[in-house]
PDB file of C-alpha atoms and ligand atoms in Angstrom:
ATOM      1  CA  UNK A   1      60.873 -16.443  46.378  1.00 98.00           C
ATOM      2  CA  UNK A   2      60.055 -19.926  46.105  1.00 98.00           C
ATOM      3  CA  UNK A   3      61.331 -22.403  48.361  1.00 98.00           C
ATOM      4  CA  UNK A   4      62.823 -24.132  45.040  1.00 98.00           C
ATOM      5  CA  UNK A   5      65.755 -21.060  45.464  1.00 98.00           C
ATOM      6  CA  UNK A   6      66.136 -21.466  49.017  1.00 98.00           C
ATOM      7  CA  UNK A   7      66.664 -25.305  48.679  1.00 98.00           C
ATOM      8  CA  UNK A   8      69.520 -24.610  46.207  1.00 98.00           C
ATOM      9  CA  UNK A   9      70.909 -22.317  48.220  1.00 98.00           C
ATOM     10  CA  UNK A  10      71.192 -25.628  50.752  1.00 98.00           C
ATOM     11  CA  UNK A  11      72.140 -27.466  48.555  1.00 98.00           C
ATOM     12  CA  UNK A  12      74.816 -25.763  47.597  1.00 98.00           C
ATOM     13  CA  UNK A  13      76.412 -24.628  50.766  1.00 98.00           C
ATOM     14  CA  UNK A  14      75.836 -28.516  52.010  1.00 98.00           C
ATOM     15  CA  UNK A  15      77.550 -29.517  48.901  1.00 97.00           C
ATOM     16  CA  UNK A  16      80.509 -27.493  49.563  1.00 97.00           C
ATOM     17  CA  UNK A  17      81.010 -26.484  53.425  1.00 98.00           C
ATOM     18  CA  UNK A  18      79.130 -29.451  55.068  1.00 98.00           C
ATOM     19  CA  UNK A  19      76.082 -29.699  57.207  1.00 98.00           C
ATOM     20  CA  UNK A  20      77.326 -27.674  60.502  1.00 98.00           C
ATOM     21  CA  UNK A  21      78.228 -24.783  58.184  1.00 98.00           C
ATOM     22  CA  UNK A  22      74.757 -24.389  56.620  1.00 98.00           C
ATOM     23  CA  UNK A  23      72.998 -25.129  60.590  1.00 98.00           C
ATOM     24  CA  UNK A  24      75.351 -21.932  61.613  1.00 98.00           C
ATOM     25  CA  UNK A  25      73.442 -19.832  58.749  1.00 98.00           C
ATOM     26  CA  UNK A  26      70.214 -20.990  59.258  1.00 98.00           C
ATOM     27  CA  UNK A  27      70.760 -19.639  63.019  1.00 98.00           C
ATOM     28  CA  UNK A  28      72.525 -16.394  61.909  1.00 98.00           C
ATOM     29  CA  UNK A  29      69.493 -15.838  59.726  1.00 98.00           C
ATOM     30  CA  UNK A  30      66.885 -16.946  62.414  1.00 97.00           C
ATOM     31  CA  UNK A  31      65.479 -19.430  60.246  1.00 97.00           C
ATOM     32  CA  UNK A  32      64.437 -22.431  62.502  1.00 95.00           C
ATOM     33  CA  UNK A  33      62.655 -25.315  60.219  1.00 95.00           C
ATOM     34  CA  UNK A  34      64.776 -28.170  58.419  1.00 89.00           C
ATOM     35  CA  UNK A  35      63.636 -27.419  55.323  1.00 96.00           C
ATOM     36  CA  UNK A  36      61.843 -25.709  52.594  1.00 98.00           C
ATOM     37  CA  UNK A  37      58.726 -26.618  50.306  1.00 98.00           C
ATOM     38  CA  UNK A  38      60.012 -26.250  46.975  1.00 98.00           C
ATOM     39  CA  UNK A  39      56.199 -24.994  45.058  1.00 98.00           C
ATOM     40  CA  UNK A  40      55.705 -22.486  48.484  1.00 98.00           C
ATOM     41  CA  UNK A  41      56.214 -18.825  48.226  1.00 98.00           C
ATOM     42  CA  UNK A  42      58.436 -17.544  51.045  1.00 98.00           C
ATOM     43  CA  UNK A  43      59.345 -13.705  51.745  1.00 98.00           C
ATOM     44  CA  UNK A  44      62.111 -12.499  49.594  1.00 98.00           C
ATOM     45  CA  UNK A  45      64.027 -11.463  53.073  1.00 98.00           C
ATOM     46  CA  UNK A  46      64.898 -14.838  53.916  1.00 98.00           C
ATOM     47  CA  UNK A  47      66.430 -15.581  50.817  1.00 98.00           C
ATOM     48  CA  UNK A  48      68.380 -12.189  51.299  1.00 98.00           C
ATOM     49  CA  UNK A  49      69.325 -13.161  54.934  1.00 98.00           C
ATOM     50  CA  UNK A  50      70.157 -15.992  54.155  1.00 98.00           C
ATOM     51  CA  UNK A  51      73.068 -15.030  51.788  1.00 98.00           C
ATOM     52  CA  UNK A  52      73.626 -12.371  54.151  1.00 98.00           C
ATOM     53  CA  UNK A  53      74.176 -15.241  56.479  1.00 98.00           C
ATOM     54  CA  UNK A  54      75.724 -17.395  54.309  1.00 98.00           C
ATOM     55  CA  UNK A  55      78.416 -14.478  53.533  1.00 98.00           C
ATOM     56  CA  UNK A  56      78.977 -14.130  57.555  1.00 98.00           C
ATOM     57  CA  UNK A  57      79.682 -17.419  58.342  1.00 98.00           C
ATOM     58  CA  UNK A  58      81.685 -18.417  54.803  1.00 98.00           C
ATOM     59  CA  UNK A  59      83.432 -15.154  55.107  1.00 98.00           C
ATOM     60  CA  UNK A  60      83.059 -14.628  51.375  1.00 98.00           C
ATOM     61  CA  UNK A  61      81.543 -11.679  49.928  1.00 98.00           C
ATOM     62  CA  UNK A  62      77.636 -12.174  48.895  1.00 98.00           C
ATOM     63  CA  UNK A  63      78.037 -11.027  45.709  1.00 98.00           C
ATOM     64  CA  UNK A  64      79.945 -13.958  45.263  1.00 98.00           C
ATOM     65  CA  UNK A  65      77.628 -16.607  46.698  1.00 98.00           C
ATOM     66  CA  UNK A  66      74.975 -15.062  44.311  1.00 98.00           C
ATOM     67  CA  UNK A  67      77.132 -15.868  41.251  1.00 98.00           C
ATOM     68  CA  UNK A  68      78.423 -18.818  42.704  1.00 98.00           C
ATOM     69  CA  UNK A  69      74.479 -19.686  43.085  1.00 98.00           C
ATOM     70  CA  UNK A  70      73.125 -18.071  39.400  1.00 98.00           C
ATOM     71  CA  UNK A  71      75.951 -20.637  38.420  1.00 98.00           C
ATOM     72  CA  UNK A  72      74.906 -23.857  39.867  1.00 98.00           C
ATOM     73  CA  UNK A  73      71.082 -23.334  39.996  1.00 98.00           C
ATOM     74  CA  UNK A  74      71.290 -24.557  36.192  1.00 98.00           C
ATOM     75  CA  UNK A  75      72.710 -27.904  37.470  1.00 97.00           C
ATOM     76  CA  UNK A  76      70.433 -27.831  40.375  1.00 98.00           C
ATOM     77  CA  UNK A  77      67.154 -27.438  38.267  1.00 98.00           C
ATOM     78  CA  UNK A  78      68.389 -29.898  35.806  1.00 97.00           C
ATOM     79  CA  UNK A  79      68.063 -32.306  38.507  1.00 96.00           C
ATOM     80  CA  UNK A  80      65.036 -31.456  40.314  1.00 97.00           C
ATOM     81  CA  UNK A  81      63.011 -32.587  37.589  1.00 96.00           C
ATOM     82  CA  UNK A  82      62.963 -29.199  35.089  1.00 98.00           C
ATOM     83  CA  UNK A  83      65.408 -30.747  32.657  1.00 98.00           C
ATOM     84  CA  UNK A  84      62.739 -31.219  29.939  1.00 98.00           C
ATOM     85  CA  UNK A  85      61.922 -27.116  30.496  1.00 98.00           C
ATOM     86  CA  UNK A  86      65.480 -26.297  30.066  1.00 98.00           C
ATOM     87  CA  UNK A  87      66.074 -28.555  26.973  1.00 98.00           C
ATOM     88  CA  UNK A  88      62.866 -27.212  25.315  1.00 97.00           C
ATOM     89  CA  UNK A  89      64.313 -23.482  25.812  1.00 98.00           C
ATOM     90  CA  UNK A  90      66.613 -24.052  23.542  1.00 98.00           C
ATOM     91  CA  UNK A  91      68.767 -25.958  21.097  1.00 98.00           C
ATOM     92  CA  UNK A  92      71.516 -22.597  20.908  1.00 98.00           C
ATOM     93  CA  UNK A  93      72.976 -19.902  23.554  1.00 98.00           C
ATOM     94  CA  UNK A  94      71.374 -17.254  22.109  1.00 98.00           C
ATOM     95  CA  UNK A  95      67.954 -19.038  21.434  1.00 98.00           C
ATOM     96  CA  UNK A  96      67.898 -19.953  25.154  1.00 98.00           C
ATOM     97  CA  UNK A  97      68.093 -16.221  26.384  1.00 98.00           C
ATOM     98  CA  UNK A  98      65.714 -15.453  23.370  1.00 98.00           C
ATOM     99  CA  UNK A  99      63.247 -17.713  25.594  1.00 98.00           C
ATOM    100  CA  UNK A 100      63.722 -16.899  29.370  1.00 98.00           C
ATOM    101  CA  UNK A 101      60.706 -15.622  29.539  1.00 98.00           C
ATOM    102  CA  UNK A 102      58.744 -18.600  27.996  1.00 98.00           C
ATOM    103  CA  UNK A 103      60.527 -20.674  30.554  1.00 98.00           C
ATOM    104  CA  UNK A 104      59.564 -18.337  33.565  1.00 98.00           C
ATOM    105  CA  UNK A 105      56.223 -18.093  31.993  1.00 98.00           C
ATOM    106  CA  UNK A 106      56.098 -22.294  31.935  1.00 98.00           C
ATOM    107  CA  UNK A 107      57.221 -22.394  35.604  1.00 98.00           C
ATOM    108  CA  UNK A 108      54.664 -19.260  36.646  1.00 97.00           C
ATOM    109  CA  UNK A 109      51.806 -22.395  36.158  1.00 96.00           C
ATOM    110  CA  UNK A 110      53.412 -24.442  38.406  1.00 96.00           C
ATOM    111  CA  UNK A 111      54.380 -21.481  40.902  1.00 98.00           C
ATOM    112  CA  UNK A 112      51.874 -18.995  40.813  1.00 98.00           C
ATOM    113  CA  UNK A 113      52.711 -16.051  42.806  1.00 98.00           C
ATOM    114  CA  UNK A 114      56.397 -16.265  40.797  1.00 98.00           C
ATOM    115  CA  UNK A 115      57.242 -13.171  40.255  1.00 98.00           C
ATOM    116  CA  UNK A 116      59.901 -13.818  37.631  1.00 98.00           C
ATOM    117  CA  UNK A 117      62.412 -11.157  36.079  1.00 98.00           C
ATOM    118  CA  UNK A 118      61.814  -9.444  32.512  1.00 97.00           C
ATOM    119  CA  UNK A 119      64.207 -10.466  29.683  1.00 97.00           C
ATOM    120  CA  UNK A 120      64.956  -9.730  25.820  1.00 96.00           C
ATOM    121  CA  UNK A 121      68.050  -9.935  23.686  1.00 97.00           C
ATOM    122  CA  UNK A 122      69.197  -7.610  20.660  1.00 96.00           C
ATOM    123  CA  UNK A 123      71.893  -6.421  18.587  1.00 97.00           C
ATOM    124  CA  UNK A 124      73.082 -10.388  17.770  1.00 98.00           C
ATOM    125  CA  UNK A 125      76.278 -10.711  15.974  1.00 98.00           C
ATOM    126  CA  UNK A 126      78.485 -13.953  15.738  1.00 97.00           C
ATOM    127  CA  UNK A 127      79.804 -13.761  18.878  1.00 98.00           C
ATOM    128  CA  UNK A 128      77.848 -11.300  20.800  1.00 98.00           C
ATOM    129  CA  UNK A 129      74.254 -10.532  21.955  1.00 98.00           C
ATOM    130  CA  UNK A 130      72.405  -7.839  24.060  1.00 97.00           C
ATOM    131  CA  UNK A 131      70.668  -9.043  27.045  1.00 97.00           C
ATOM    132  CA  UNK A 132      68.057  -6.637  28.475  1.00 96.00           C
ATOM    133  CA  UNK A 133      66.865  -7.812  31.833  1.00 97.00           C
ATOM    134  CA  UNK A 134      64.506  -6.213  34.435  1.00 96.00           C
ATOM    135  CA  UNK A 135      63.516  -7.043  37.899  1.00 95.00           C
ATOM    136  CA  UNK A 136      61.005  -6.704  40.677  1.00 92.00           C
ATOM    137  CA  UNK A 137      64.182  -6.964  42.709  1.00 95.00           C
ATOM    138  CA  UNK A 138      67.376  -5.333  43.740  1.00 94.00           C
ATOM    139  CA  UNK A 139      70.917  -6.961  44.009  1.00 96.00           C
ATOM    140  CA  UNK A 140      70.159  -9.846  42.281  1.00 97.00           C
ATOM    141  CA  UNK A 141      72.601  -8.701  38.740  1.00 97.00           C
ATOM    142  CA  UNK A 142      75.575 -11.067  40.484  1.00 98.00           C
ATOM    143  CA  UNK A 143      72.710 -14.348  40.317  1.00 98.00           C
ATOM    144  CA  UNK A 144      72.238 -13.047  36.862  1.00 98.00           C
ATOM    145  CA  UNK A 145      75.962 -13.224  36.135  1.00 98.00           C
ATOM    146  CA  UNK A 146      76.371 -16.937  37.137  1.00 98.00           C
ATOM    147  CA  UNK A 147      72.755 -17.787  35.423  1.00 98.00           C
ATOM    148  CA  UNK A 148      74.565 -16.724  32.354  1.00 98.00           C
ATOM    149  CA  UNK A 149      77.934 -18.489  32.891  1.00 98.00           C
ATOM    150  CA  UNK A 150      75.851 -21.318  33.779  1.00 98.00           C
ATOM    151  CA  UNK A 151      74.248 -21.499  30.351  1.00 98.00           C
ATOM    152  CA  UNK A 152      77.353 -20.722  28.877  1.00 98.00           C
ATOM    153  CA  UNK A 153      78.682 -23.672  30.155  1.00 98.00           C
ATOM    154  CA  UNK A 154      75.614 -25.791  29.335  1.00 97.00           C
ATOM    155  CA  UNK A 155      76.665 -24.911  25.819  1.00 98.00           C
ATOM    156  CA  UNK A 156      80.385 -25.823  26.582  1.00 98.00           C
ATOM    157  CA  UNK A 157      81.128 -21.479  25.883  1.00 98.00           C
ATOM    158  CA  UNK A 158      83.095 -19.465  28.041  1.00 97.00           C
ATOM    159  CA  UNK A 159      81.112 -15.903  28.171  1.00 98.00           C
ATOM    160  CA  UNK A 160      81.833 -13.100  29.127  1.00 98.00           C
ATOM    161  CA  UNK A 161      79.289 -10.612  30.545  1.00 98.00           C
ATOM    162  CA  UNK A 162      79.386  -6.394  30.651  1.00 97.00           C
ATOM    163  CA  UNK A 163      76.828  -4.169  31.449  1.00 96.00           C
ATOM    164  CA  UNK A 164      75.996  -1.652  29.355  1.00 95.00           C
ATOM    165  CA  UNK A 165      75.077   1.646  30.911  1.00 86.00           C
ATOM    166  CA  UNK A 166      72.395   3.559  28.764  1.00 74.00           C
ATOM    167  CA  UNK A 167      69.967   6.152  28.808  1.00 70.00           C
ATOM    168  CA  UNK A 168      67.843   4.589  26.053  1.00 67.00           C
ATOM    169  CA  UNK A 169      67.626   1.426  27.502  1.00 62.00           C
ATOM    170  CA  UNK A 170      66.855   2.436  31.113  1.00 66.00           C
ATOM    171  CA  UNK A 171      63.327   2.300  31.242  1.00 73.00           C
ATOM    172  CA  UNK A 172      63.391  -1.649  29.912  1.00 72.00           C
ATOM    173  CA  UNK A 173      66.131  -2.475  32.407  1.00 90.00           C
ATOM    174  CA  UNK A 174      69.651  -3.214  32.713  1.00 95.00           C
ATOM    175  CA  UNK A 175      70.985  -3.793  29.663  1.00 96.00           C
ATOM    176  CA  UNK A 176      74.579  -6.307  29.025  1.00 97.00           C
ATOM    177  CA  UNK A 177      76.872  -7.079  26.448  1.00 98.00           C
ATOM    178  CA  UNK A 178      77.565 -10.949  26.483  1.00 98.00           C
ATOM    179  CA  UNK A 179      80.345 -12.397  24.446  1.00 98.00           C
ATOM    180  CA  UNK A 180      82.188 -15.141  23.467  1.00 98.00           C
TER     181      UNK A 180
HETATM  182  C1  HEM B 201      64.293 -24.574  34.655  1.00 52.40           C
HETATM  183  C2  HEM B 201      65.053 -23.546  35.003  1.00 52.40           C
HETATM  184  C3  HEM B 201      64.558 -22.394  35.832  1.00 52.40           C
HETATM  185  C4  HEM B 201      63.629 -22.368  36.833  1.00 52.40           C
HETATM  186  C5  HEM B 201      62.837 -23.556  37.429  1.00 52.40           C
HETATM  187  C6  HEM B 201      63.525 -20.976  37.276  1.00 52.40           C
HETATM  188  C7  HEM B 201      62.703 -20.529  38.293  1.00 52.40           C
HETATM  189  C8  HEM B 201      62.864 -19.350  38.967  1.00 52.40           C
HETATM  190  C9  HEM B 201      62.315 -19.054  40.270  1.00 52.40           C
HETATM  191  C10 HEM B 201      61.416 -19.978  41.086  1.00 52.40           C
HETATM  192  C11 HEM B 201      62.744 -17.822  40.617  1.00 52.40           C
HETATM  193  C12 HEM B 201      62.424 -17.055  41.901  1.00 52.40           C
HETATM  194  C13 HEM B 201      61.387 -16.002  41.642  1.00 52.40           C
HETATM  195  C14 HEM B 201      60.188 -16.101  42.556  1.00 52.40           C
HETATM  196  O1  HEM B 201      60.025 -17.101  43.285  1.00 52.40           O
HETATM  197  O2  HEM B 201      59.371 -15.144  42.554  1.00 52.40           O
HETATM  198  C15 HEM B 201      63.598 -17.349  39.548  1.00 52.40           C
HETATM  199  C16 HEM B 201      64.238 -16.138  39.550  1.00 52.40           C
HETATM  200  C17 HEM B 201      65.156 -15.743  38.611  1.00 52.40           C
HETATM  201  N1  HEM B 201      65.400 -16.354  37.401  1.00 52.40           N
HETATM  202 FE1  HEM B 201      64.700 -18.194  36.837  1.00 52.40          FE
HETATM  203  N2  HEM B 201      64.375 -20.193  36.547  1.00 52.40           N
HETATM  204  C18 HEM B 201      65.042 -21.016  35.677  1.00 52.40           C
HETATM  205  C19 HEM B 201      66.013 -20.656  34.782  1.00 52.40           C
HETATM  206  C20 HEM B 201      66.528 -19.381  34.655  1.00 52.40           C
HETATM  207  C21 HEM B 201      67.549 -19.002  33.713  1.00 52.40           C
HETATM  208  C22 HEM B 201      68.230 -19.949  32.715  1.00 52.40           C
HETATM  209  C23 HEM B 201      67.776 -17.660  33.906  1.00 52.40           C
HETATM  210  C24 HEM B 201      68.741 -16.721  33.218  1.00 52.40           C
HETATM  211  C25 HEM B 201      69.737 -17.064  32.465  1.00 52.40           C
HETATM  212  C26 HEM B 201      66.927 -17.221  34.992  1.00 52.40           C
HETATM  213  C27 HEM B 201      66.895 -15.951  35.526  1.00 52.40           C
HETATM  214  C28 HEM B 201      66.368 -15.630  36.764  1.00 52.40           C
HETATM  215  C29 HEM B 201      66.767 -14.488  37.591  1.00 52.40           C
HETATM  216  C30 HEM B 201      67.838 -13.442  37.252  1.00 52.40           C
HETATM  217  C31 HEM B 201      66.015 -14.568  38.757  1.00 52.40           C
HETATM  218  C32 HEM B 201      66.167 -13.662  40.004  1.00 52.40           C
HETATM  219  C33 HEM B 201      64.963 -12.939  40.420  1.00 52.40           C
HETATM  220  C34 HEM B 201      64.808 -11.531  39.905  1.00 52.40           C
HETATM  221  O3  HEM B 201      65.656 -10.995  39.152  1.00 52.40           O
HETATM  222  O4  HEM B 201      63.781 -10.933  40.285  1.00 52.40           O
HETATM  223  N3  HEM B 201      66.166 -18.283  35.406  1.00 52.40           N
HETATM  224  N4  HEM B 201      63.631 -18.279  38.542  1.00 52.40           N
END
């Protein structure tokens, strides 16, 4: 993924353990530079070890970090200079997910070799929409989770987020209820 996620993932742990903590995952996950390039590919396994790391050392489950991440990576963008993307997404919730894939297709000239997720939403009611996502990756649903309390919160709604297992929809990905 691009170094853009890694950073965050810094940034985050920095934010809220401290400087030694995130040195003790870097080691754990044999990275050994200071940093990453934001608009540079790197290999999807170091962003996986270093959650795996970052679970290890933090002793909290990685399935949390990853929400705790999906979460705070619409903060973390909104300050590293994509805060016109994410206000052009969308003026509504549900007009936002309508455009994830505008935005991911936006950011794929900037980052080339992205290799961003799939999404599309149906079945909108008042309070309720159908997200269908798919990936190029596994175990990323828990990012997904916070992404979507994230934007929740952008729109000052609490959400609430249920996957929906079906047949039908299996061959355009996962598919979840999200209400509010
Ligand atoms: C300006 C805001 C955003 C930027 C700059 C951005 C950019 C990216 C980047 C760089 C990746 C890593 C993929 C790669 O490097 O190949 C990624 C992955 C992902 N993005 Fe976005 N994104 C943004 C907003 C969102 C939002 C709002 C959502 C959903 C609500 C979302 C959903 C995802 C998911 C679930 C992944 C995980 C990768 C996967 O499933 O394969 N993104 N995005």
């Amino acid at each position: 993924m691009y170094g853009l996620v890694n950073k965050a993932i810094k940034e985050l742990v920095v934010d809220n353990h401290g400087q030694e903590k995130w040195l003790e995952i870097c080691s754990e996950a044999g990275f050994e530079e200071s940093d990453f390039i934001s608009l540079s590919p790197y290999p999807d396994k170091l962003t996986y070890d270093l959650v795996g790391a970052a679970s290890k050392v933090l002793k909290a489950d990685s399935k949390d970090i990853l929400e705790a991440f999906g979460e705070y990576w619409i903060l973390y963008t909104a300050d590293q200079g994509y805060g016109d993307l994410l206000d052009l997404s969308g003026s509504s919730f549900v007009e936002f997910l309508g455009n994830l894939d505008m935005l991911h297709l936006r950011i794929n000239n900037m980052m080339p070799e992205l290799k961003a997720p799939l999404f599309s939403t149906q079945n909108e009611t008042d309070s309720s929409v159908e997200l269908l996502y798919k990936s190029h990756r596994k175990g990323m649903v828990p990012m997904l989770r916070g992404l979507i309390k994230g934007l929740g919160k952008r729109f000052d709604m609490v959400v609430n987020i249920q996957e929906v297992e079906s047949k039908a929809t299996e061959s355009k990905g996962l598919c979840f209820k999200i209400t509010w």
